[in-house]
Amino acid sequence: MIDTANKRPSYELRELLAEIMPSHRATHGKSNSYEALISFQRQLAKHGWTAPAWPIEIGGRGLDVTEQIACDTEFARAGCPRQIAVYGVNNVGPTIAAAGTDEQKKHLLGITSVSELWCQGFSEPDAGSDLAGLATRADLDGDHFVINGQKVWTSIGTWATHCMLLVRTDPSASKHKGISAVLVALDTPGITRRPIKQINGESEFAEMFFDDVRVPSTALLGPLHEGWRVTMTTLGFERANVVSMAGQLADEVLEALHDPRLASASASLRQRATHLYTDARNLTWLGQRSLASDSAPNALPGGTSSIIKLAWSKLSQHVAEFRADLAGMALTAGGDVEAEFSLLQSRASTIPGGTTEVMKNIIGERNLGLPREPSR
Ligand SMILES: Cc1cc2nc3c(=O)[nH]c(=O)nc-3n(C[C@H](O)[C@H](O)[C@H](O)COP(=O)(O)OP(=O)(O)OC[C@H]3O[C@@H](n4cnc5c(N)ncnc54)[C@H](O)[C@@H]3O)c2cc1C
């Protein structure tokens, strides 16, 4: 009999996935449809695995980064679908935990139980890298905000039930100053959502339109006009999460190293595999070291998270290109759908959470002490 009390969490997860994945595959195959993703996420929630990295007091398992990476390995090994609750778990939830009122913290349970699915409404048609230029307005009218404007590229925006929205609450203040963060239920009247169709066939993003949307003033997250500071916390979490994503990347390369096609591949392709694996492992260790060296969980010191985000995004593209080269003719014949999907998907990795150029600006300014861009 297994001693579950002393079992490593990743072993427990391995057993759970061995139990739930066969029936998931039997019903959904390898589909990335909303139905497939939410069904998998609910299975994890049922067994208390939505947010293993969160502290135990707020519904997590309090796993350290090493154990998180071990768990990510288990998810990859079992061929699990991606986790649709990721934006609530990795970004919004930790921000609510840090800046929310007691009432708002009730959403944390909604996130772990997957009764609420959260997205982030930050980017706008004219405010992406220059996020502080956002124009969506929220005007106070008695005890309500009235929101008008448009968001774009909202991941899982089509299916989310709630959104952490960035709005301009003081148009007369300088652009970083007059912004607030609000928590919005997406079934509020006046909200229209339109899915964006992508080249890989998916509609992972939505555009969201807000027309005289009334939300109670208690929806304000953190102090009024302090949304920029609140957002920087969220983006900090987003970049810190690439540490565990680097671990997944190393696993992906490791899997490719066992691909029977590699034995008959060219020497240069085999060399690329070992280089990529080394790079992915180095990146994981760099992330682990920098997390361990900081007292606050999930917080990376200085511009380290930007270095890791930059390195991860480039590496993930190189790994996808490697897998496509390994697939060779099978790719064009439609015989390696996963390699094709990952090649198309990887093109986006240098954009969210700060583009390559923006990361380089941050590293230059914060780590190297170079002069700031005059326009910012
Ligand atoms: C996979 C994915 C998921 C996303 N999910 C979300 C989400 O959930 N919520 C959300 O709000 N947004 C999301 N986004 C949007 C994302 O945050 C923006 O696309 C990103 O911030 C870039 O903004 P932009 O697209 O407007 O490009 P722009 O800011 O217009 O940039 C265009 C080009 O100019 C470069 N550039 C811009 N400014 C500078 C500068 N100062 N110096 C040098 N070069 C510069 C950029 O690097 C880029 O190459 C997502 C995007 C992707 C790809």
mmCIF file of N, CA and C in Angstrom, residues 46-143:
data_model
loop_
_atom_site.group_PDB
_atom_site.id
_atom_site.type_symbol
_atom_site.label_atom_id
_atom_site.label_comp_id
_atom_site.label_asym_id
_atom_site.label_seq_id
_atom_site.Cartn_x
_atom_site.Cartn_y
_atom_site.Cartn_z
ATOM 1 N N LYS A 46 -11.754 19.072 -9.354
ATOM 2 C CA LYS A 46 -12.423 18.088 -8.487
ATOM 3 C C LYS A 46 -11.425 17.440 -7.530
ATOM 4 N N HIS A 47 -10.189 17.303 -7.983
ATOM 5 C CA HIS A 47 -9.174 16.648 -7.155
ATOM 6 C C HIS A 47 -8.210 17.642 -6.510
ATOM 7 N N GLY A 48 -8.572 18.935 -6.544
ATOM 8 C CA GLY A 48 -7.751 19.943 -5.857
ATOM 9 C C GLY A 48 -6.449 20.285 -6.552
ATOM 10 N N TRP A 49 -6.445 20.203 -7.903
ATOM 11 C CA TRP A 49 -5.203 20.454 -8.638
ATOM 12 C C TRP A 49 -5.281 21.670 -9.562
ATOM 13 N N THR A 50 -6.202 22.606 -9.304
ATOM 14 C CA THR A 50 -6.276 23.780 -10.195
ATOM 15 C C THR A 50 -5.073 24.695 -9.996
ATOM 16 N N ALA A 51 -4.703 24.936 -8.753
ATOM 17 C CA ALA A 51 -3.674 25.950 -8.470
ATOM 18 C C ALA A 51 -2.649 25.399 -7.468
ATOM 19 N N PRO A 52 -1.898 24.365 -7.854
ATOM 20 C CA PRO A 52 -0.989 23.734 -6.879
ATOM 21 C C PRO A 52 0.079 24.672 -6.316
ATOM 22 N N ALA A 53 0.421 25.740 -7.067
ATOM 23 C CA ALA A 53 1.475 26.645 -6.585
ATOM 24 C C ALA A 53 0.952 27.652 -5.564
ATOM 25 N N TRP A 54 -0.363 27.812 -5.467
ATOM 26 C CA TRP A 54 -0.910 28.787 -4.505
ATOM 27 C C TRP A 54 -0.684 28.305 -3.079
ATOM 28 N N PRO A 55 -0.579 29.237 -2.143
ATOM 29 C CA PRO A 55 -0.484 28.837 -0.736
ATOM 30 C C PRO A 55 -1.715 28.019 -0.326
ATOM 31 N N ILE A 56 -1.527 27.148 0.643
ATOM 32 C CA ILE A 56 -2.609 26.260 1.087
ATOM 33 C C ILE A 56 -3.814 27.069 1.590
ATOM 34 N N GLU A 57 -3.559 28.204 2.298
ATOM 35 C CA GLU A 57 -4.651 29.009 2.887
ATOM 36 C C GLU A 57 -5.629 29.520 1.831
ATOM 37 N N ILE A 58 -5.194 29.666 0.580
ATOM 38 C CA ILE A 58 -6.135 30.193 -0.424
ATOM 39 C C ILE A 58 -6.495 29.115 -1.454
ATOM 40 N N GLY A 59 -6.359 27.874 -1.067
ATOM 41 C CA GLY A 59 -6.875 26.793 -1.924
ATOM 42 C C GLY A 59 -5.840 26.100 -2.784
ATOM 43 N N GLY A 60 -4.540 26.433 -2.583
ATOM 44 C CA GLY A 60 -3.503 25.756 -3.352
ATOM 45 C C GLY A 60 -2.880 24.611 -2.567
ATOM 46 N N ARG A 61 -1.732 24.153 -3.052
ATOM 47 C CA ARG A 61 -1.018 23.088 -2.349
ATOM 48 C C ARG A 61 0.348 23.569 -1.838
ATOM 49 N N GLY A 62 0.633 24.839 -2.064
ATOM 50 C CA GLY A 62 1.873 25.426 -1.560
ATOM 51 C C GLY A 62 3.133 24.791 -2.131
ATOM 52 N N LEU A 63 3.094 24.368 -3.390
ATOM 53 C CA LEU A 63 4.278 23.706 -3.958
ATOM 54 C C LEU A 63 5.388 24.714 -4.244
ATOM 55 N N ASP A 64 6.628 24.313 -3.991
ATOM 56 C CA ASP A 64 7.744 25.189 -4.371
ATOM 57 C C ASP A 64 8.010 24.998 -5.864
ATOM 58 N N VAL A 65 8.909 25.834 -6.400
ATOM 59 C CA VAL A 65 9.068 25.854 -7.858
ATOM 60 C C VAL A 65 9.617 24.521 -8.391
ATOM 61 N N THR A 66 10.462 23.844 -7.606
ATOM 62 C CA THR A 66 11.006 22.556 -8.052
ATOM 63 C C THR A 66 9.873 21.544 -8.217
ATOM 64 N N GLU A 67 8.984 21.534 -7.239
ATOM 65 C CA GLU A 67 7.877 20.572 -7.299
ATOM 66 C C GLU A 67 6.874 20.979 -8.389
ATOM 67 N N GLN A 68 6.737 22.300 -8.610
ATOM 68 C CA GLN A 68 5.863 22.753 -9.713
ATOM 69 C C GLN A 68 6.377 22.232 -11.047
ATOM 70 N N ILE A 69 7.705 22.319 -11.220
ATOM 71 C CA ILE A 69 8.287 21.853 -12.484
ATOM 72 C C ILE A 69 8.087 20.348 -12.614
ATOM 73 N N ALA A 70 8.248 19.630 -11.483
ATOM 74 C CA ALA A 70 8.030 18.173 -11.511
ATOM 75 C C ALA A 70 6.576 17.881 -11.917
ATOM 76 N N CYS A 71 5.646 18.700 -11.439
ATOM 77 C CA CYS A 71 4.233 18.498 -11.798
ATOM 78 C C CYS A 71 4.001 18.832 -13.275
ATOM 79 N N ASP A 72 4.657 19.925 -13.754
ATOM 80 C CA ASP A 72 4.515 20.266 -15.171
ATOM 81 C C ASP A 72 5.008 19.113 -16.040
ATOM 82 N N THR A 73 6.083 18.452 -15.579
ATOM 83 C CA THR A 73 6.605 17.299 -16.309
ATOM 84 C C THR A 73 5.540 16.210 -16.401
ATOM 85 N N GLU A 74 4.813 16.012 -15.295
ATOM 86 C CA GLU A 74 3.768 14.975 -15.290
ATOM 87 C C GLU A 74 2.651 15.331 -16.272
ATOM 88 N N PHE A 75 2.277 16.613 -16.292
ATOM 89 C CA PHE A 75 1.236 17.029 -17.246
ATOM 90 C C PHE A 75 1.704 16.756 -18.683
ATOM 91 N N ALA A 76 2.984 17.103 -18.958
ATOM 92 C CA ALA A 76 3.511 16.913 -20.312
ATOM 93 C C ALA A 76 3.612 15.418 -20.641
ATOM 94 N N ARG A 77 4.105 14.635 -19.686
ATOM 95 C CA ARG A 77 4.286 13.199 -19.899
ATOM 96 C C ARG A 77 2.952 12.508 -20.225
ATOM 97 N N ALA A 78 1.897 12.966 -19.555
ATOM 98 C CA ALA A 78 0.584 12.341 -19.760
ATOM 99 C C ALA A 78 -0.132 12.925 -20.989
ATOM 100 N N GLY A 79 0.530 13.867 -21.698
ATOM 101 C CA GLY A 79 -0.070 14.454 -22.905
ATOM 102 C C GLY A 79 -1.353 15.224 -22.602
ATOM 103 N N CYS A 80 -1.352 15.962 -21.490
ATOM 104 C CA CYS A 80 -2.570 16.676 -21.067
ATOM 105 C C CYS A 80 -2.828 17.891 -21.956
ATOM 106 N N PRO A 81 -4.093 18.257 -22.094
ATOM 107 C CA PRO A 81 -4.392 19.503 -22.805
ATOM 108 C C PRO A 81 -3.938 20.706 -21.989
ATOM 109 N N ARG A 82 -3.892 21.880 -22.635
ATOM 110 C CA ARG A 82 -3.466 23.058 -21.880
ATOM 111 C C ARG A 82 -4.553 23.442 -20.872
ATOM 112 N N GLN A 83 -4.150 24.207 -19.864
ATOM 113 C CA GLN A 83 -5.099 24.525 -18.790
ATOM 114 C C GLN A 83 -5.755 25.876 -19.041
ATOM 115 N N ILE A 84 -7.054 25.833 -19.226
ATOM 116 C CA ILE A 84 -7.789 27.037 -19.633
ATOM 117 C C ILE A 84 -7.942 28.032 -18.479
ATOM 118 N N ALA A 85 -7.756 27.563 -17.243
ATOM 119 C CA ALA A 85 -7.906 28.464 -16.081
ATOM 120 C C ALA A 85 -6.610 29.219 -15.783
ATOM 121 N N VAL A 86 -5.627 29.090 -16.671
ATOM 122 C CA VAL A 86 -4.270 29.570 -16.384
ATOM 123 C C VAL A 86 -4.212 31.078 -16.073
ATOM 124 N N TYR A 87 -5.063 31.878 -16.736
ATOM 125 C CA TYR A 87 -4.969 33.337 -16.525
ATOM 126 C C TYR A 87 -5.466 33.718 -15.126
ATOM 127 N N GLY A 88 -6.496 33.027 -14.679
ATOM 128 C CA GLY A 88 -6.981 33.239 -13.313
ATOM 129 C C GLY A 88 -5.975 32.729 -12.297
ATOM 130 N N VAL A 89 -5.404 31.558 -12.583
ATOM 131 C CA VAL A 89 -4.501 30.914 -11.618
ATOM 132 C C VAL A 89 -3.153 31.651 -11.545
ATOM 133 N N ASN A 90 -2.584 31.946 -12.714
ATOM 134 C CA ASN A 90 -1.225 32.505 -12.706
ATOM 135 C C ASN A 90 -1.175 34.017 -12.520
ATOM 136 N N ASN A 91 -2.217 34.708 -12.993
ATOM 137 C CA ASN A 91 -2.121 36.173 -13.002
ATOM 138 C C ASN A 91 -3.165 36.862 -12.126
ATOM 139 N N VAL A 92 -4.441 36.654 -12.441
ATOM 140 C CA VAL A 92 -5.484 37.419 -11.743
ATOM 141 C C VAL A 92 -5.567 37.008 -10.272
ATOM 142 N N GLY A 93 -5.611 35.698 -10.013
ATOM 143 C CA GLY A 93 -5.764 35.212 -8.634
ATOM 144 C C GLY A 93 -4.689 35.768 -7.703
ATOM 145 N N PRO A 94 -3.389 35.621 -8.044
ATOM 146 C CA PRO A 94 -2.357 36.165 -7.164
ATOM 147 C C PRO A 94 -2.483 37.676 -6.956
ATOM 148 N N THR A 95 -2.989 38.388 -7.991
ATOM 149 C CA THR A 95 -3.155 39.840 -7.842
ATOM 150 C C THR A 95 -4.302 40.141 -6.884
ATOM 151 N N ILE A 96 -5.397 39.383 -6.998
ATOM 152 C CA ILE A 96 -6.516 39.567 -6.052
ATOM 153 C C ILE A 96 -6.030 39.232 -4.641
ATOM 154 N N ALA A 97 -5.248 38.167 -4.513
ATOM 155 C CA ALA A 97 -4.750 37.776 -3.183
ATOM 156 C C ALA A 97 -3.901 38.896 -2.590
ATOM 157 N N ALA A 98 -3.145 39.594 -3.450
ATOM 158 C CA ALA A 98 -2.243 40.646 -2.964
ATOM 159 C C ALA A 98 -2.964 41.973 -2.727
ATOM 160 N N ALA A 99 -3.949 42.313 -3.586
ATOM 161 C CA ALA A 99 -4.520 43.671 -3.530
ATOM 162 C C ALA A 99 -6.012 43.711 -3.256
ATOM 163 N N GLY A 100 -6.676 42.551 -3.203
ATOM 164 C CA GLY A 100 -8.137 42.530 -3.125
ATOM 165 C C GLY A 100 -8.689 42.709 -1.720
ATOM 166 N N THR A 101 -9.980 43.094 -1.663
ATOM 167 C CA THR A 101 -10.687 43.169 -0.380
ATOM 168 C C THR A 101 -11.107 41.743 0.015
ATOM 169 N N ASP A 102 -11.580 41.585 1.253
ATOM 170 C CA ASP A 102 -12.025 40.255 1.686
ATOM 171 C C ASP A 102 -13.122 39.731 0.764
ATOM 172 N N GLU A 103 -14.032 40.632 0.370
ATOM 173 C CA GLU A 103 -15.125 40.231 -0.515
ATOM 174 C C GLU A 103 -14.553 39.753 -1.862
ATOM 175 N N GLN A 104 -13.584 40.511 -2.386
ATOM 176 C CA GLN A 104 -13.000 40.131 -3.682
ATOM 177 C C GLN A 104 -12.235 38.809 -3.589
ATOM 178 N N LYS A 105 -11.686 38.540 -2.413
ATOM 179 C CA LYS A 105 -10.904 37.301 -2.262
ATOM 180 C C LYS A 105 -11.783 36.050 -2.362
ATOM 181 N N LYS A 106 -13.108 36.245 -2.288
ATOM 182 C CA LYS A 106 -14.003 35.097 -2.485
ATOM 183 C C LYS A 106 -13.880 34.546 -3.913
ATOM 184 N N HIS A 107 -13.409 35.414 -4.841
ATOM 185 C CA HIS A 107 -13.214 34.946 -6.220
ATOM 186 C C HIS A 107 -12.141 33.852 -6.288
ATOM 187 N N LEU A 108 -11.241 33.833 -5.297
ATOM 188 C CA LEU A 108 -10.159 32.829 -5.338
ATOM 189 C C LEU A 108 -10.745 31.425 -5.324
ATOM 190 N N LEU A 109 -11.802 31.257 -4.554
ATOM 191 C CA LEU A 109 -12.471 29.958 -4.502
ATOM 192 C C LEU A 109 -13.131 29.665 -5.853
ATOM 193 N N GLY A 110 -13.697 30.728 -6.468
ATOM 194 C CA GLY A 110 -14.290 30.571 -7.805
ATOM 195 C C GLY A 110 -13.246 30.098 -8.807
ATOM 196 N N ILE A 111 -12.015 30.602 -8.653
ATOM 197 C CA ILE A 111 -10.945 30.222 -9.584
ATOM 198 C C ILE A 111 -10.536 28.762 -9.355
ATOM 199 N N THR A 112 -10.316 28.399 -8.094
ATOM 200 C CA THR A 112 -9.844 27.017 -7.849
ATOM 201 C C THR A 112 -10.939 25.988 -8.149
ATOM 202 N N SER A 113 -12.217 26.384 -7.957
ATOM 203 C CA SER A 113 -13.296 25.418 -8.234
ATOM 204 C C SER A 113 -13.682 25.435 -9.721
ATOM 205 N N VAL A 114 -13.117 26.402 -10.474
ATOM 206 C CA VAL A 114 -13.415 26.613 -11.901
ATOM 207 C C VAL A 114 -14.893 26.981 -12.130
ATOM 208 N N SER A 115 -15.557 27.485 -11.086
ATOM 209 C CA SER A 115 -16.904 28.025 -11.316
ATOM 210 C C SER A 115 -16.764 29.411 -11.962
ATOM 211 N N GLU A 116 -15.567 30.017 -11.837
ATOM 212 C CA GLU A 116 -15.279 31.278 -12.521
ATOM 213 C C GLU A 116 -14.043 31.079 -13.405
ATOM 214 N N LEU A 117 -14.129 31.610 -14.617
ATOM 215 C CA LEU A 117 -13.000 31.535 -15.551
ATOM 216 C C LEU A 117 -12.585 32.969 -15.856
ATOM 217 N N TRP A 118 -11.355 33.336 -15.508
ATOM 218 C CA TRP A 118 -10.933 34.740 -15.594
ATOM 219 C C TRP A 118 -10.043 35.002 -16.800
ATOM 220 N N CYS A 119 -10.215 36.199 -17.373
ATOM 221 C CA CYS A 119 -9.312 36.653 -18.425
ATOM 222 C C CYS A 119 -8.775 38.036 -18.039
ATOM 223 N N GLN A 120 -7.817 38.539 -18.856
ATOM 224 C CA GLN A 120 -7.214 39.855 -18.582
ATOM 225 C C GLN A 120 -7.519 40.807 -19.726
ATOM 226 N N GLY A 121 -8.245 41.873 -19.458
ATOM 227 C CA GLY A 121 -8.558 42.864 -20.482
ATOM 228 C C GLY A 121 -7.619 44.048 -20.360
ATOM 229 N N PHE A 122 -6.437 43.939 -20.937
ATOM 230 C CA PHE A 122 -5.442 45.017 -20.873
ATOM 231 C C PHE A 122 -5.309 45.703 -22.243
ATOM 232 N N SER A 123 -4.890 44.913 -23.262
ATOM 233 C CA SER A 123 -4.547 45.493 -24.570
ATOM 234 C C SER A 123 -5.758 46.083 -25.270
ATOM 235 N N GLU A 124 -5.464 47.131 -26.045
ATOM 236 C CA GLU A 124 -6.488 47.786 -26.864
ATOM 237 C C GLU A 124 -5.901 47.979 -28.263
ATOM 238 N N PRO A 125 -6.743 48.306 -29.240
ATOM 239 C CA PRO A 125 -6.208 48.481 -30.602
ATOM 240 C C PRO A 125 -5.034 49.477 -30.646
ATOM 241 N N ASP A 126 -5.055 50.522 -29.809
ATOM 242 C CA ASP A 126 -3.953 51.492 -29.821
ATOM 243 C C ASP A 126 -3.135 51.472 -28.538
ATOM 244 N N ALA A 127 -3.218 50.404 -27.792
ATOM 245 C CA ALA A 127 -2.417 50.311 -26.555
ATOM 246 C C ALA A 127 -2.036 48.853 -26.306
ATOM 247 N N GLY A 128 -0.825 48.489 -26.759
ATOM 248 C CA GLY A 128 -0.313 47.132 -26.534
ATOM 249 C C GLY A 128 0.951 47.253 -25.714
ATOM 250 N N SER A 129 2.091 47.414 -26.405
ATOM 251 C CA SER A 129 3.355 47.653 -25.689
ATOM 252 C C SER A 129 3.235 48.931 -24.863
ATOM 253 N N ASP A 130 2.605 49.916 -25.458
ATOM 254 C CA ASP A 130 2.386 51.174 -24.736
ATOM 255 C C ASP A 130 1.060 51.067 -23.980
ATOM 256 N N LEU A 131 1.019 50.132 -23.033
ATOM 257 C CA LEU A 131 -0.229 49.827 -22.325
ATOM 258 C C LEU A 131 -0.790 51.043 -21.583
ATOM 259 N N ALA A 132 0.123 51.883 -21.090
ATOM 260 C CA ALA A 132 -0.328 53.044 -20.313
ATOM 261 C C ALA A 132 -1.126 54.032 -21.173
ATOM 262 N N GLY A 133 -1.116 53.819 -22.499
ATOM 263 C CA GLY A 133 -1.890 54.686 -23.390
ATOM 264 C C GLY A 133 -3.330 54.226 -23.541
ATOM 265 N N LEU A 134 -3.783 53.306 -22.692
ATOM 266 C CA LEU A 134 -5.124 52.732 -22.870
ATOM 267 C C LEU A 134 -6.217 53.802 -22.735
ATOM 268 N N ALA A 135 -7.312 53.588 -23.517
ATOM 269 C CA ALA A 135 -8.336 54.635 -23.605
ATOM 270 C C ALA A 135 -9.689 54.209 -23.058
ATOM 271 N N THR A 136 -9.879 52.937 -22.748
ATOM 272 C CA THR A 136 -11.178 52.513 -22.200
ATOM 273 C C THR A 136 -11.427 53.266 -20.899
ATOM 274 N N ARG A 137 -12.619 53.900 -20.811
ATOM 275 C CA ARG A 137 -12.879 54.785 -19.666
ATOM 276 C C ARG A 137 -13.834 54.168 -18.668
ATOM 277 N N ALA A 138 -13.632 54.502 -17.405
ATOM 278 C CA ALA A 138 -14.618 54.153 -16.385
ATOM 279 C C ALA A 138 -14.895 55.423 -15.596
ATOM 280 N N ASP A 139 -16.119 55.921 -15.710
ATOM 281 C CA ASP A 139 -16.489 57.161 -15.023
ATOM 282 C C ASP A 139 -17.366 56.830 -13.834
ATOM 283 N N LEU A 140 -17.033 57.421 -12.690
ATOM 284 C CA LEU A 140 -17.846 57.167 -11.489
ATOM 285 C C LEU A 140 -19.190 57.881 -11.605
ATOM 286 N N ASP A 141 -20.260 57.108 -11.375
ATOM 287 C CA ASP A 141 -21.608 57.676 -11.380
ATOM 288 C C ASP A 141 -22.286 57.137 -10.121
ATOM 289 N N GLY A 142 -22.258 57.930 -9.041
ATOM 290 C CA GLY A 142 -22.767 57.451 -7.747
ATOM 291 C C GLY A 142 -21.883 56.309 -7.262
ATOM 292 N N ASP A 143 -22.519 55.172 -6.965
ATOM 293 C CA ASP A 143 -21.724 54.045 -6.470
ATOM 294 C C ASP A 143 -21.437 53.021 -7.573
#
